[in-house]
Amino acid sequence: MQIPATSFYKDVNTNMKMAPVDREKANVYMERYGVEFDQLVTSFYGDKFLLYLWMFSSDNLCYVKSSCRAEMNKKIDLYVVDISFTKHGFVHDAQCECGAGEGPFGHCKHVGTVLYFSVKCVQSGEVKVESSFTEQLQSFT
Ligand SMILES: [Zn+2]
């Protein structure tokens, strides 16, 4: 999976033109790999499972990058998840750093969770993550 340089990404916010991802389109991807999308991730939503949600839009694709907790209540283990969407809102490809989420068609629970957040984000215009892009940058220095 081809991924843009990190510096291209911006925090997802309401002013952004995100690909029109919805539950149905996300389900298409998850079901292809036999993953129960709803059951898997709805329990994570609202618990600040993701540290951030970044987005970059190229001519053809909309890239989402996120850092996801490996397990609930564990701060140390984090996996970076990358998903790209077509401009129509379908998943183009996805990958995660964990053993089960190898790209280009990763479908582990972390990918599922980021997918779910993306859907929610498009739906509601709000992003439930732990920190902003700026805070992340500060923590790197
Ligand atoms: Zn994973």
XYZ file of N, CA and C and ligand atoms in Angstrom:
424
model
N 0.849 -1.196 0.000
C 0.000 0.000 0.000
C 0.883 1.244 0.000
N 0.571 2.174 -0.859
C 1.337 3.413 -0.936
C 0.750 4.435 0.023
N 1.638 5.039 0.793
C 1.167 5.976 1.803
C 1.896 7.307 1.650
N 1.145 8.382 1.681
C 1.783 9.705 1.571
C 2.674 9.984 2.787
N 3.604 10.894 2.636
C 4.462 11.266 3.757
C 3.617 11.841 4.893
N 4.041 11.557 6.098
C 3.288 11.982 7.273
C 3.029 13.494 7.279
N 3.972 14.236 6.745
C 3.834 15.694 6.790
C 2.674 16.220 5.946
N 2.137 15.391 5.065
C 0.994 15.806 4.250
C -0.318 15.770 5.031
N -0.322 15.000 6.076
C -1.582 14.789 6.795
C -1.955 15.967 7.681
N -3.265 16.112 7.864
C -3.788 17.110 8.787
C -4.805 16.431 9.690
N -4.972 17.005 10.853
C -6.027 16.541 11.737
C -7.377 16.577 11.018
N -8.151 15.531 11.192
C -9.488 15.559 10.614
C -10.329 16.587 11.368
N -10.918 17.475 10.644
C -11.838 18.410 11.287
C -13.032 18.653 10.393
N -13.950 19.428 10.884
C -15.232 19.571 10.186
C -15.105 20.295 8.858
N -14.030 21.015 8.663
C -13.864 21.753 7.404
C -13.333 20.881 6.284
N -13.016 19.653 6.615
C -12.367 18.813 5.624
C -13.346 18.094 4.730
N -12.896 17.930 3.508
C -13.703 17.159 2.566
C -13.269 15.717 2.626
N -13.910 14.991 3.488
C -13.571 13.586 3.632
C -14.406 12.782 2.628
N -13.848 11.676 2.177
C -14.612 10.797 1.292
C -15.917 10.397 1.990
N -17.005 10.300 1.231
C -18.320 10.023 1.840
C -18.465 8.574 2.308
N -17.697 8.217 3.299
C -17.740 6.860 3.834
C -19.015 6.701 4.653
N -19.685 5.610 4.500
C -20.782 5.327 5.422
C -20.727 3.864 5.854
N -21.628 3.531 6.734
C -21.657 2.213 7.338
C -21.734 1.110 6.294
N -22.579 1.344 5.307
C -22.785 0.326 4.278
C -21.516 0.070 3.467
N -20.861 1.159 3.085
C -19.649 1.016 2.287
C -18.529 0.383 3.112
N -18.464 0.738 4.361
C -17.467 0.142 5.243
C -17.750 -1.349 5.420
N -19.031 -1.673 5.531
C -19.436 -3.076 5.673
C -19.038 -3.913 4.471
N -19.127 -3.326 3.309
C -18.763 -4.038 2.080
C -17.344 -4.567 2.215
N -16.472 -3.710 2.706
C -15.068 -4.110 2.849
C -14.899 -5.174 3.924
N -15.470 -4.946 5.086
C -15.285 -5.877 6.187
C -15.900 -7.236 5.900
N -17.058 -7.218 5.265
C -17.755 -8.480 4.986
C -16.993 -9.329 3.973
N -16.278 -8.647 3.105
C -15.482 -9.370 2.112
C -14.482 -10.288 2.814
N -14.069 -9.878 4.003
C -13.091 -10.670 4.747
C -13.706 -11.376 5.950
N -15.012 -11.431 5.917
C -15.710 -12.191 6.949
C -15.638 -11.589 8.337
N -15.489 -10.279 8.411
C -15.414 -9.643 9.719
C -16.752 -8.993 10.045
N -17.215 -9.265 11.247
C -18.451 -8.646 11.715
C -18.138 -7.223 12.151
N -18.330 -6.331 11.244
C -17.954 -4.954 11.471
C -18.646 -4.351 12.697
N -19.939 -4.495 12.761
C -20.694 -3.853 13.835
C -20.273 -4.315 15.218
N -20.283 -5.618 15.385
C -19.957 -6.196 16.684
C -18.549 -5.830 17.119
N -17.662 -5.892 16.154
C -16.255 -5.724 16.422
C -15.923 -4.370 17.007
N -16.449 -3.334 16.431
C -15.917 -2.019 16.756
C -16.839 -1.069 17.492
N -18.111 -1.317 17.442
C -18.984 -0.333 18.081
C -18.681 -0.201 19.569
N -18.140 -1.256 20.154
C -17.848 -1.201 21.582
C -16.664 -0.280 21.882
N -15.821 -0.088 20.888
C -14.654 0.762 21.115
C -14.994 2.239 21.015
N -15.994 2.534 20.223
C -16.263 3.934 19.938
C -16.668 4.689 21.197
N -16.083 5.858 21.350
C -16.421 6.664 22.519
C -15.442 6.483 23.654
N -14.536 5.540 23.512
C -13.584 5.296 24.585
C -12.183 5.805 24.267
N -12.133 6.718 23.339
C -10.845 7.290 22.970
C -9.815 6.217 22.663
N -10.237 5.315 21.849
C -9.386 4.206 21.452
C -8.288 4.681 20.509
N -8.589 5.740 19.800
C -7.609 6.274 18.864
C -6.909 7.488 19.461
N -5.656 7.616 19.163
C -4.914 8.765 19.665
C -5.105 9.989 18.789
N -5.254 9.757 17.508
C -5.502 10.867 16.579
C -6.089 10.299 15.309
N -6.627 11.180 14.503
C -7.148 10.782 13.205
C -6.706 11.842 12.204
N -5.873 11.452 11.275
C -5.338 12.384 10.288
C -5.866 12.044 8.915
N -5.852 13.033 8.070
C -6.356 12.805 6.724
C -5.527 13.552 5.696
N -5.416 12.939 4.551
C -4.808 13.617 3.408
C -5.563 13.207 2.163
N -5.884 14.201 1.353
C -6.646 13.925 0.160
C -5.771 14.130 -1.070
N -5.614 13.080 -1.854
C -4.891 13.216 -3.115
C -5.920 13.362 -4.230
N -5.457 13.332 -5.469
C -6.392 13.495 -6.576
C -7.413 12.366 -6.645
N -6.940 11.163 -6.331
C -7.820 10.003 -6.505
C -8.322 9.392 -5.198
N -7.534 9.554 -4.154
C -7.841 8.837 -2.925
C -7.842 9.770 -1.715
N -8.496 9.281 -0.695
C -8.533 10.000 0.566
C -7.860 9.096 1.608
N -6.750 9.548 2.133
C -5.979 8.733 3.062
C -6.286 9.110 4.508
N -6.477 8.092 5.323
C -6.687 8.324 6.746
C -5.598 7.590 7.506
N -5.010 8.265 8.455
C -3.988 7.644 9.288
C -4.380 7.809 10.744
N -4.167 6.761 11.506
C -4.533 6.852 12.909
C -3.606 5.987 13.743
N -3.555 6.288 15.008
C -2.794 5.458 15.917
C -3.771 4.884 16.930
N -3.727 3.571 17.017
C -4.773 2.848 17.716
C -4.173 2.063 18.878
N -4.871 2.032 19.994
C -4.389 1.206 21.097
C -4.473 -0.274 20.722
N -3.479 -1.009 21.101
C -3.486 -2.439 20.822
C -4.615 -3.121 21.582
N -4.750 -2.757 22.840
C -5.826 -3.297 23.667
C -6.398 -2.157 24.476
N -7.619 -2.345 24.893
C -8.232 -1.350 25.754
C -7.396 -1.199 27.020
N -7.293 0.011 27.507
C -6.619 0.303 28.781
C -5.113 0.106 28.769
N -4.579 -0.111 27.604
C -3.124 -0.212 27.546
C -2.586 0.972 26.773
N -1.742 1.702 27.385
C -1.241 2.916 26.746
C 0.007 2.649 25.918
N 0.696 1.604 26.237
C 2.031 1.442 25.661
C 1.982 0.935 24.231
N 1.194 -0.078 24.010
C 1.164 -0.668 22.679
C 0.260 0.109 21.741
N 0.857 0.648 20.703
C 0.078 1.396 19.730
C 0.365 0.872 18.337
N -0.675 0.816 17.546
C -0.496 0.416 16.160
C -0.919 1.550 15.245
N -0.129 1.794 14.241
C -0.506 2.803 13.258
C -1.341 2.123 12.171
N -2.474 2.719 11.889
C -3.395 2.180 10.891
C -3.491 3.155 9.716
N -3.392 2.638 8.518
C -3.566 3.455 7.321
C -4.710 2.892 6.490
N -5.612 3.761 6.115
C -6.699 3.338 5.226
C -6.810 4.364 4.103
N -7.005 3.880 2.892
C -7.294 4.827 1.821
C -8.690 4.540 1.284
N -9.392 5.623 0.989
C -10.749 5.526 0.462
C -10.781 6.101 -0.950
N -11.637 5.528 -1.770
C -11.883 6.152 -3.065
C -12.720 7.404 -2.814
N -12.812 8.245 -3.806
C -13.585 9.472 -3.657
C -15.075 9.186 -3.476
N -15.472 7.946 -3.790
C -16.866 7.563 -3.589
C -17.110 7.032 -2.186
N -16.037 6.900 -1.416
C -16.214 6.484 -0.028
C -16.019 5.006 0.222
N -15.537 4.274 -0.774
C -15.255 2.857 -0.553
C -13.802 2.675 -0.128
N -13.554 1.622 0.631
C -12.188 1.353 1.054
C -11.362 0.918 -0.147
N -10.249 1.564 -0.351
C -9.346 1.193 -1.443
C -8.349 0.167 -0.942
N -7.622 0.517 0.098
C -6.842 -0.499 0.803
C -6.601 -0.060 2.246
N -6.060 -0.982 3.016
C -5.908 -0.713 4.446
C -4.792 -1.562 5.021
N -4.135 -1.032 6.026
C -3.116 -1.835 6.693
C -2.947 -1.382 8.137
N -2.402 -2.283 8.934
C -2.165 -2.000 10.345
C -0.848 -2.656 10.724
N -0.227 -2.132 11.731
C 1.077 -2.652 12.137
C 1.002 -3.987 12.882
N -0.160 -4.347 13.331
C -0.263 -5.591 14.095
C -0.146 -6.798 13.177
N 0.042 -7.973 13.742
C 0.262 -9.176 12.962
C -0.882 -9.531 12.042
N -2.087 -9.192 12.444
C -3.267 -9.587 11.674
C -3.667 -8.556 10.634
N -3.008 -7.404 10.653
C -3.504 -6.311 9.828
C -2.660 -5.976 8.625
N -1.908 -6.958 8.167
C -0.996 -6.710 7.052
C -1.743 -6.234 5.799
N -1.200 -5.204 5.125
C -1.830 -4.664 3.931
C -1.556 -5.514 2.713
N -2.102 -5.209 1.564
C -2.908 -3.996 1.361
C -4.380 -4.133 1.745
N -4.793 -5.256 2.250
C -6.203 -5.392 2.619
C -6.354 -5.844 4.061
N -5.693 -5.127 4.933
C -5.763 -5.453 6.353
C -7.186 -5.315 6.878
N -7.570 -6.219 7.760
C -8.922 -6.130 8.297
C -8.960 -6.574 9.748
N -7.933 -6.211 10.505
C -7.916 -6.517 11.937
C -8.870 -5.569 12.652
N -8.973 -5.748 13.964
C -9.932 -4.919 14.696
C -9.513 -3.451 14.732
N -8.235 -3.200 14.539
C -7.780 -1.804 14.549
C -8.215 -1.082 13.281
N -8.046 -1.786 12.152
C -8.537 -1.237 10.894
C -10.047 -1.020 11.000
N -10.722 -2.008 11.543
C -12.175 -1.910 11.729
C -12.556 -0.705 12.567
N -11.788 -0.482 13.610
C -12.087 0.632 14.503
C -11.873 1.977 13.808
N -10.767 2.090 13.106
C -10.484 3.345 12.404
C -11.549 3.587 11.318
N -11.950 2.515 10.693
C -13.009 2.591 9.689
C -14.295 3.119 10.327
N -14.591 2.573 11.461
C -15.804 2.982 12.172
C -15.741 4.456 12.580
N -14.598 4.866 13.042
C -14.415 6.271 13.416
C -14.587 7.177 12.201
N -14.067 6.730 11.077
C -14.193 7.522 9.863
C -15.660 7.694 9.489
N -16.415 6.598 9.603
C -17.844 6.651 9.313
C -18.526 7.652 10.236
N -18.225 7.531 11.513
C -18.839 8.403 12.512
C -18.468 9.860 12.267
N -17.242 10.031 11.871
C -16.725 11.363 11.649
C -17.451 12.042 10.487
N -17.652 11.284 9.417
C -18.370 11.813 8.266
C -19.820 12.099 8.639
N -20.396 11.202 9.436
C -21.790 11.320 9.845
C -22.037 12.527 10.740
N -21.207 12.644 11.747
C -21.505 13.610 12.806
C -20.630 14.854 12.740
N -19.517 14.764 12.017
C -18.630 15.908 11.953
C -17.798 16.105 13.199
N -17.873 15.162 14.118
C -17.016 15.294 15.295
C -16.080 14.102 15.396
N -14.959 14.325 15.974
C -13.940 13.289 16.061
C -13.595 13.037 17.523
N -13.804 11.825 17.939
C -13.496 11.485 19.327
C -12.119 10.857 19.418
N -11.124 11.655 19.535
C -9.779 11.124 19.696
C -9.127 11.789 20.903
N -7.971 11.306 21.203
C -7.365 11.720 22.447
C -6.667 13.081 22.360
N -6.045 13.350 21.246
C -5.302 14.603 21.178
C -5.304 15.158 19.773
N -4.895 16.377 19.625
C -4.875 17.010 18.320
C -3.531 16.783 17.649
N -3.491 17.114 16.395
C -2.280 16.998 15.618
C -1.145 17.785 16.288
N -1.455 18.982 16.715
C -0.464 19.858 17.332
C 0.128 19.212 18.579
N -0.734 18.634 19.384
C -0.245 17.975 20.602
C 0.669 16.813 20.262
N 0.309 16.079 19.209
C 1.148 14.960 18.787
C 2.530 15.437 18.376
N 2.529 16.512 17.619
C 3.806 17.043 17.159
C 4.672 17.454 18.333
N 4.033 18.055 19.311
C 4.776 18.489 20.492
C 5.385 17.305 21.229
N 4.652 16.215 21.228
C 5.148 15.059 21.966
C 6.308 14.381 21.245
N 6.475 14.699 19.971
C 7.593 14.123 19.237
C 8.900 14.858 19.518
N 8.772 16.103 19.916
C 9.980 16.918 20.076
C 10.564 16.782 21.478
Zn -4.275 -4.285 13.754
